[in-house]
Amino acid sequence: MTTKENKTPTRGLKNRHIQLIAIAGTIGTGLFLGAGKSIHLTGPSIIFVYLVIGALMFVLLRAIGEMLYQDPNQHSFLNFVSRYLGTKPGYFIQWSYLLVVVFVAMAELTAIGTYMHFWLPGIPVWITEVVVLALLTGLNTLNSRFFGEAEFWFGMIKIVAIIGLILTAIILMFSHYHSGADTVSLRNISDGFQFFPNGLSKFFESFQMVMFAFVAMEFIGMTAAETENPRTTLKKAINQIPIRIVLFYIGALLAIMSIYRWQEIPADQSPFVMIFQLIGIKWAAALINFVVLTSAASALNSALFSTTRNLYSLSKINGDKILKPFTKFSKSGIPLNALLCTAILILLTPFISMIPAISNAFVFITSVATNLFLVVYLMTLLAYLKYRKSNDFDPEGFVLPGASFFVPIAIGGFILIFISLFFFKDTVVPAIGSVIWIVIFGLITFFRKTKTAE
């Protein structure tokens, strides 16, 4: 397929696509598989943790939304870091984010191979990984509308699963159903409630776990330039995020803890599997495996889309000759070379998976990548504060109310979460790794000669 220069992408994403993408970005495998571990840490007070982290992320998204509303033609919200903090911080954060998302995509592809092995135990995992990556890459070459359709249905599957869980809890509540020795009721949450049932340490440990569940929520900031009505659609999608957090996350957690006393929920088992088995669905494990498979495929699909646009923006802004091929668009309005490069990088996953000795290192790398999301969020909010003082600020636009109060709070919150990573054994090594990356690549960026796009 031939490529050509094109200043604007094809606006193939419709309102329903963006709405479902926004929902999909707030629901991950962390909820379906990790809810038991989160609840196990601090009990019902985990709901408060979700509300706090959700509020921080909403401030971040409103800040991103305000800048994109003022300039909806940007392919990546990270471009604003270059614009308001300088080319060197922009270069650092865009490359960091690109590598972060590639590592996340590799982790999701590994997860897909594992989930597929549940049904196809006789087929080598690497074969299913290659096939799935080829299918999603092919889908992304067509048009942004096809990407939107895929995300629409991926998101729909997750929504149906959560709504099914919540409705199940409501039905069991009204029928006074007994789960074990207890009756299904909200009293299972309120009776003997303690804010720190396992101590203050476990409560704070839950913050970093919940933070990771919200990672990639900012992905909606990569889709604005490819919607039919970017300002209207973006504004609506971001404003509805708090409702979605309450409905899908808080609703699911309340449903789980009303059916089972939280002390009886094992940390190493999905509560979704337990509940669907309780109501007589013998194939509950297969059902949840299908849901988390689509969730991982959704994350991989989003990573392909996001990294492709970020590589295009990075190539366009920094003007490096070696990156010039990634500024080309295909006839269907897709940065094809950037997409293929991204797919090739992710294609390293099967080879990594076949090397037993590197498995721990791979987990380490993906953990470091997740930590670096916090750095991206902090830099984005600092860029936003600069935007508010610039001539670009539009007081009639999609303005974040109380920005001078809420943004510093969000920055402080993200800093505290990052610092907390150094105090828990499961996160201290990846936290140190992320600091090493910041120092080494930060120095490389600082001494790099600045280039300007032609």
XYZ file of C-alpha atoms in Angstrom:
454
model
C 0.000 0.000 0.000
C 1.400 3.375 -0.895
C 1.534 6.193 1.596
C 1.294 9.946 1.305
C 1.569 13.085 3.384
C -1.649 14.136 5.028
C -2.088 16.862 7.583
C -5.214 15.483 9.150
C -6.373 11.932 9.868
C -9.593 10.357 8.690
C -12.315 11.231 11.179
C -13.848 7.761 11.286
C -14.746 7.496 14.975
C -18.364 8.159 15.857
C -19.862 9.251 19.165
C -20.867 5.698 20.158
C -17.291 4.520 19.498
C -15.795 7.155 21.785
C -18.370 6.514 24.505
C -17.560 2.788 24.559
C -13.812 3.472 24.292
C -14.122 5.718 27.340
C -15.902 2.916 29.211
C -13.393 0.282 28.064
C -10.587 2.499 29.301
C -12.027 2.414 32.819
C -12.542 -1.359 32.961
C -9.622 -3.736 32.838
C -8.623 -7.255 33.747
C -7.594 -5.821 37.121
C -11.274 -5.736 38.065
C -12.215 -9.176 36.737
C -9.158 -11.020 38.061
C -7.756 -8.678 40.713
C -10.874 -7.589 42.629
C -10.408 -10.421 45.139
C -6.878 -9.318 45.997
C -7.913 -5.653 46.289
C -10.788 -6.500 48.633
C -8.541 -8.853 50.615
C -6.127 -5.991 51.386
C -8.473 -3.567 53.116
C -12.073 -4.832 52.933
C -15.014 -2.492 52.199
C -12.817 0.616 52.505
C -11.441 -0.348 49.074
C -14.499 1.517 47.740
C -13.092 4.748 49.189
C -9.734 4.028 47.521
C -11.436 3.583 44.133
C -13.302 6.860 44.610
C -10.100 8.764 45.487
C -8.079 7.370 42.560
C -11.073 7.846 40.266
C -11.275 11.516 41.313
C -7.548 12.020 40.602
C -7.930 10.451 37.160
C -10.999 12.575 36.425
C -8.995 15.739 37.163
C -6.280 14.472 34.793
C -8.785 13.729 32.042
C -10.544 17.076 32.439
C -7.141 18.783 32.098
C -6.365 16.753 28.962
C -9.864 17.401 27.671
C -9.534 21.165 28.131
C -6.307 21.296 26.098
C -7.670 19.019 23.375
C -10.884 21.042 23.220
C -8.787 24.131 22.503
C -6.771 22.239 19.825
C -8.644 19.074 18.742
C -6.308 18.373 15.809
C -3.562 16.982 18.048
C -2.942 13.255 17.512
C -1.637 12.859 21.058
C -2.307 14.761 24.276
C 1.447 14.361 24.940
C 2.122 17.024 22.304
C 1.077 19.576 24.893
C 4.081 18.634 27.049
C 6.372 19.694 24.177
C 4.362 22.849 23.606
C 4.204 24.095 27.196
C 7.188 22.520 28.974
C 9.676 22.490 26.105
C 10.952 20.132 23.419
C 13.294 18.214 25.731
C 10.634 17.295 28.343
C 8.276 16.560 25.438
C 10.828 14.288 23.779
C 11.429 12.466 27.076
C 7.774 11.956 27.899
C 6.700 10.915 24.402
C 9.415 8.280 24.059
C 8.755 7.096 27.610
C 5.033 6.790 26.938
C 5.607 5.055 23.603
C 7.850 2.429 25.214
C 5.487 2.100 28.173
C 2.539 1.296 25.929
C 4.624 -1.125 23.826
C 5.583 -3.014 26.990
C 1.963 -3.013 28.137
C 0.939 -4.343 24.709
C 3.538 -7.111 25.006
C 2.166 -8.041 28.416
C -1.407 -8.082 27.073
C -0.371 -10.251 24.113
C 1.267 -12.678 26.549
C -1.980 -12.723 28.553
C -3.984 -13.406 25.382
C -1.769 -16.402 24.612
C -2.362 -17.729 28.131
C -6.128 -17.244 27.934
C -6.306 -18.912 24.503
C -4.365 -21.876 25.912
C -7.419 -22.509 28.141
C -9.374 -23.594 25.046
C -6.523 -24.621 22.727
C -4.072 -26.488 24.964
C -2.610 -28.401 22.017
C -1.508 -25.290 20.096
C 1.749 -23.530 21.092
C 1.069 -20.189 22.803
C 3.345 -18.274 20.431
C 1.213 -19.275 17.428
C -1.960 -17.816 18.925
C -0.024 -14.673 19.887
C 1.190 -14.139 16.310
C -2.264 -14.808 14.829
C -4.047 -12.401 17.206
C -1.448 -9.665 16.638
C -1.731 -10.091 12.854
C -5.534 -9.854 12.999
C -5.577 -6.710 15.145
C -2.823 -5.073 13.072
C -4.787 -5.806 9.914
C -7.883 -4.310 11.512
C -5.967 -1.128 12.362
C -4.748 -0.707 8.749
C -8.273 -0.320 7.407
C -9.686 2.845 8.944
C -10.120 4.329 12.397
C -13.816 3.400 12.118
C -12.928 -0.307 12.129
C -10.799 0.213 15.220
C -13.790 1.936 16.815
C -16.084 -0.971 15.934
C -13.702 -3.498 17.490
C -13.413 -1.444 20.682
C -17.187 -0.969 20.740
C -17.821 -4.712 20.908
C -14.871 -5.439 23.204
C -16.233 -2.820 25.583
C -19.780 -4.143 25.280
C -18.713 -7.620 26.435
C -17.109 -6.189 29.583
C -20.140 -4.017 30.322
C -22.566 -6.934 29.954
C -20.459 -9.035 32.351
C -20.452 -6.326 35.034
C -24.134 -5.475 34.637
C -24.869 -9.205 34.847
C -22.969 -9.359 38.146
C -24.797 -6.339 39.590
C -28.236 -7.631 38.518
C -27.390 -11.031 40.005
C -26.604 -9.396 43.353
C -29.854 -7.409 43.292
C -31.947 -10.513 42.493
C -30.220 -12.560 45.207
C -30.755 -9.719 47.687
C -34.490 -9.459 47.075
C -34.890 -13.244 47.215
C -32.946 -13.393 50.539
C -30.589 -15.950 49.037
C -28.102 -17.656 51.357
C -24.476 -17.805 50.245
C -22.884 -20.121 52.756
C -23.912 -19.182 56.279
C -24.854 -15.618 55.339
C -27.810 -14.038 53.559
C -27.000 -11.910 50.515
C -27.345 -8.359 51.833
C -25.603 -4.998 52.038
C -25.248 -5.776 55.737
C -22.361 -8.058 54.763
C -20.526 -4.804 53.992
C -21.686 -2.614 56.886
C -21.666 -5.081 59.807
C -18.478 -4.687 61.809
C -17.112 -2.167 59.303
C -13.554 -0.993 59.936
C -11.652 1.480 57.790
C -8.333 -0.291 58.362
C -9.288 -3.911 59.089
C -5.817 -5.182 58.165
C -3.896 -2.137 59.335
C -2.888 1.188 57.833
C -0.099 -0.379 55.742
C -2.465 -2.641 53.795
C -4.828 0.283 53.231
C -2.077 2.344 51.593
C -0.808 -0.686 49.673
C -4.226 -0.915 48.030
C -3.766 2.568 46.515
C -1.036 1.470 44.126
C -3.055 -1.622 43.153
C -6.137 0.449 42.357
C -3.984 3.026 40.550
C -2.771 0.308 38.204
C -6.392 -0.678 37.541
C -7.018 2.832 36.161
C -3.875 2.989 33.998
C -4.608 3.705 30.291
C -7.790 5.610 31.136
C -6.122 8.585 29.427
C -6.256 6.729 26.118
C -9.325 8.737 25.155
C -6.872 11.613 24.662
C -5.459 9.759 21.638
C -8.798 9.502 19.836
C -9.907 13.151 19.710
C -8.346 13.953 16.329
C -10.193 11.062 14.662
C -13.753 11.726 15.760
C -16.429 13.287 13.572
C -17.238 16.011 16.113
C -14.162 16.085 18.362
C -15.175 18.854 20.746
C -18.723 17.679 21.388
C -17.796 14.002 21.628
C -14.750 14.494 23.848
C -16.614 16.736 26.260
C -19.470 14.265 26.641
C -17.207 11.223 27.031
C -15.033 12.771 29.749
C -17.924 14.248 31.734
C -19.583 10.829 31.955
C -16.498 9.097 33.376
C -17.408 9.670 37.084
C -20.790 8.015 36.488
C -19.055 5.040 34.865
C -16.593 4.697 37.727
C -19.421 4.616 40.262
C -21.573 2.274 38.183
C -19.010 -0.239 36.968
C -16.279 -0.252 39.608
C -18.162 0.700 42.771
C -21.276 -1.178 41.647
C -19.289 -4.355 40.989
C -17.442 -4.167 44.323
C -20.687 -3.588 46.248
C -22.283 -6.523 44.436
C -19.358 -8.842 45.244
C -19.193 -7.906 48.932
C -22.970 -8.096 49.410
C -22.999 -11.690 48.130
C -19.962 -12.853 50.103
C -18.597 -11.487 53.353
C -15.372 -9.835 52.304
C -13.324 -11.916 54.749
C -14.385 -15.066 52.847
C -13.288 -13.824 49.404
C -9.920 -15.430 48.511
C -7.190 -13.133 47.204
C -6.077 -15.595 44.518
C -9.469 -16.275 42.913
C -11.736 -14.142 40.749
C -14.918 -13.190 42.657
C -16.704 -13.121 39.303
C -16.059 -16.848 38.842
C -17.271 -17.569 42.393
C -20.505 -15.637 41.940
C -21.425 -17.034 38.532
C -20.744 -20.547 39.864
C -22.977 -19.759 42.862
C -25.988 -19.128 40.614
C -25.458 -22.395 38.758
C -23.297 -21.423 35.785
C -20.965 -24.427 35.732
C -18.923 -22.942 32.917
C -18.295 -19.747 34.908
C -14.504 -20.162 34.601
C -14.806 -20.365 30.813
C -17.139 -17.339 30.782
C -14.722 -15.163 32.766
C -11.818 -16.449 30.677
C -13.678 -15.193 27.594
C -14.332 -11.821 29.238
C -10.701 -11.302 30.282
C -9.584 -12.499 26.840
C -11.641 -9.770 25.171
C -10.401 -7.296 27.797
C -6.777 -8.131 26.946
C -7.551 -7.966 23.206
C -9.150 -4.559 23.775
C -6.053 -3.332 25.630
C -3.779 -4.634 22.849
C -5.971 -3.050 20.176
C -5.891 0.267 22.042
C -2.120 0.013 22.483
C -1.652 -0.467 18.733
C -3.816 2.573 18.013
C -2.248 4.722 20.736
C 1.405 3.888 20.002
C 0.888 4.373 16.280
C -0.472 7.893 16.773
C 2.176 8.718 19.351
C 4.996 7.566 17.044
C 3.494 9.684 14.256
C 3.309 12.750 16.525
C 6.811 12.165 17.855
C 8.176 11.924 14.313
C 6.275 15.008 13.144
C 7.269 17.275 16.029
C 10.930 16.395 16.523
C 11.937 16.381 12.860
C 14.458 13.508 13.073
C 15.184 12.322 9.517
C 15.276 8.686 10.601
C 11.678 9.059 11.831
C 10.365 10.844 8.715
C 8.808 7.655 7.199
C 6.482 7.503 10.216
C 4.883 10.835 9.249
C 3.268 9.281 6.167
C -0.406 8.375 5.938
C -1.954 5.536 3.955
C -4.823 6.129 1.530
C -7.248 5.187 4.302
C -5.836 7.925 6.550
C -3.756 5.656 8.830
C -0.086 6.265 9.813
C 0.728 2.900 8.246
C 4.500 2.860 8.710
C 4.114 3.802 12.362
C 1.534 1.030 12.799
C 3.752 -1.623 11.189
C 6.754 -0.555 13.277
C 4.651 -0.832 16.430
C 3.427 -4.298 15.426
C 7.011 -5.458 14.769
C 8.094 -4.298 18.230
C 5.180 -6.121 19.855
C 5.999 -9.186 17.725
C 9.048 -9.697 19.971
C 6.630 -10.994 22.614
C 6.448 -14.622 21.377
C 10.248 -14.809 21.252
C 10.520 -13.462 24.789
C 7.866 -15.927 25.952
C 9.896 -18.850 24.562
C 12.948 -17.946 26.705
C 12.277 -19.335 30.208
C 15.150 -17.444 31.821
C 13.764 -14.048 30.827
C 10.263 -14.478 32.258
C 11.018 -12.661 35.527
C 12.785 -9.870 33.652
C 9.716 -9.467 31.439
C 7.461 -9.093 34.487
C 9.939 -6.570 35.868
C 9.936 -4.514 32.633
C 6.140 -4.373 32.460
C 5.997 -3.333 36.120
C 8.478 -0.525 35.468
C 6.372 0.546 32.493
C 3.260 0.760 34.654
C 5.089 2.945 37.183
C 6.151 5.322 34.414
C 2.490 6.061 33.684
C 2.526 8.089 36.902
C 5.419 10.151 35.529
C 3.457 10.771 32.326
C 0.441 11.912 34.335
C 2.539 14.300 36.416
C 4.210 15.859 33.355
C 0.823 16.240 31.657
C -0.619 18.110 34.636
C 2.437 20.372 34.818
C 1.972 21.140 31.107
C -1.677 21.923 31.818
C -0.718 24.483 34.497
C 1.522 26.182 31.913
C -1.323 26.096 29.392
C -3.611 27.932 31.818
C -1.067 30.782 31.968
C -0.515 30.893 28.193
C -2.294 32.870 25.463
C -3.840 29.578 24.267
C -6.089 29.365 27.318
C -9.729 29.650 26.268
C -11.960 30.745 29.169
C -15.000 29.897 27.039
C -13.812 26.357 26.294
C -14.090 23.066 28.191
C -12.626 24.607 31.345
C -11.751 22.504 34.392
C -13.554 24.170 37.358
C -11.334 24.966 40.326
C -8.186 24.024 38.409
C -5.908 26.022 40.720
C -7.158 23.885 43.618
C -7.778 20.445 42.119
C -4.734 20.118 39.834
C -2.147 20.620 42.640
C -4.080 18.069 44.703
C -3.962 15.592 41.806
C -0.225 16.221 41.359
C 0.336 15.651 45.077
C -1.761 12.483 44.968
C 0.208 10.984 42.072
C 3.511 11.872 43.776
C 2.423 10.185 47.016
C 1.354 7.047 45.145
C 4.712 6.925 43.349
C 6.593 7.350 46.647
C 4.501 4.589 48.241
C 5.825 2.128 45.620
C 9.173 2.096 47.463
C 7.634 0.754 50.690
C 6.112 -2.552 49.516
C 8.080 -5.626 48.517
C 6.071 -6.293 45.334
C 6.636 -2.781 43.975
C 9.988 -1.565 45.310
C 12.183 -3.179 42.621
C 10.043 -1.929 39.685
C 9.954 1.514 41.356
C 13.759 1.583 41.469
C 13.824 0.446 37.838
C 11.573 3.323 36.813
C 13.878 5.789 38.597
C 16.863 4.323 36.728
C 15.011 4.868 33.437
C 14.126 8.456 34.390
C 17.735 9.289 35.278
C 19.442 7.592 32.309
C 16.985 8.579 29.564
C 16.546 11.981 31.198
C 20.280 12.629 30.849
C 20.233 11.390 27.235
C 17.387 13.774 26.492
C 19.061 16.679 28.276
C 22.287 16.390 26.253
C 20.472 15.637 22.978
C 20.715 18.327 20.301
C 17.269 19.778 19.723
C 15.872 19.422 16.215
C 12.920 21.164 14.698
C 10.425 19.585 12.336
C 10.538 20.809 8.842
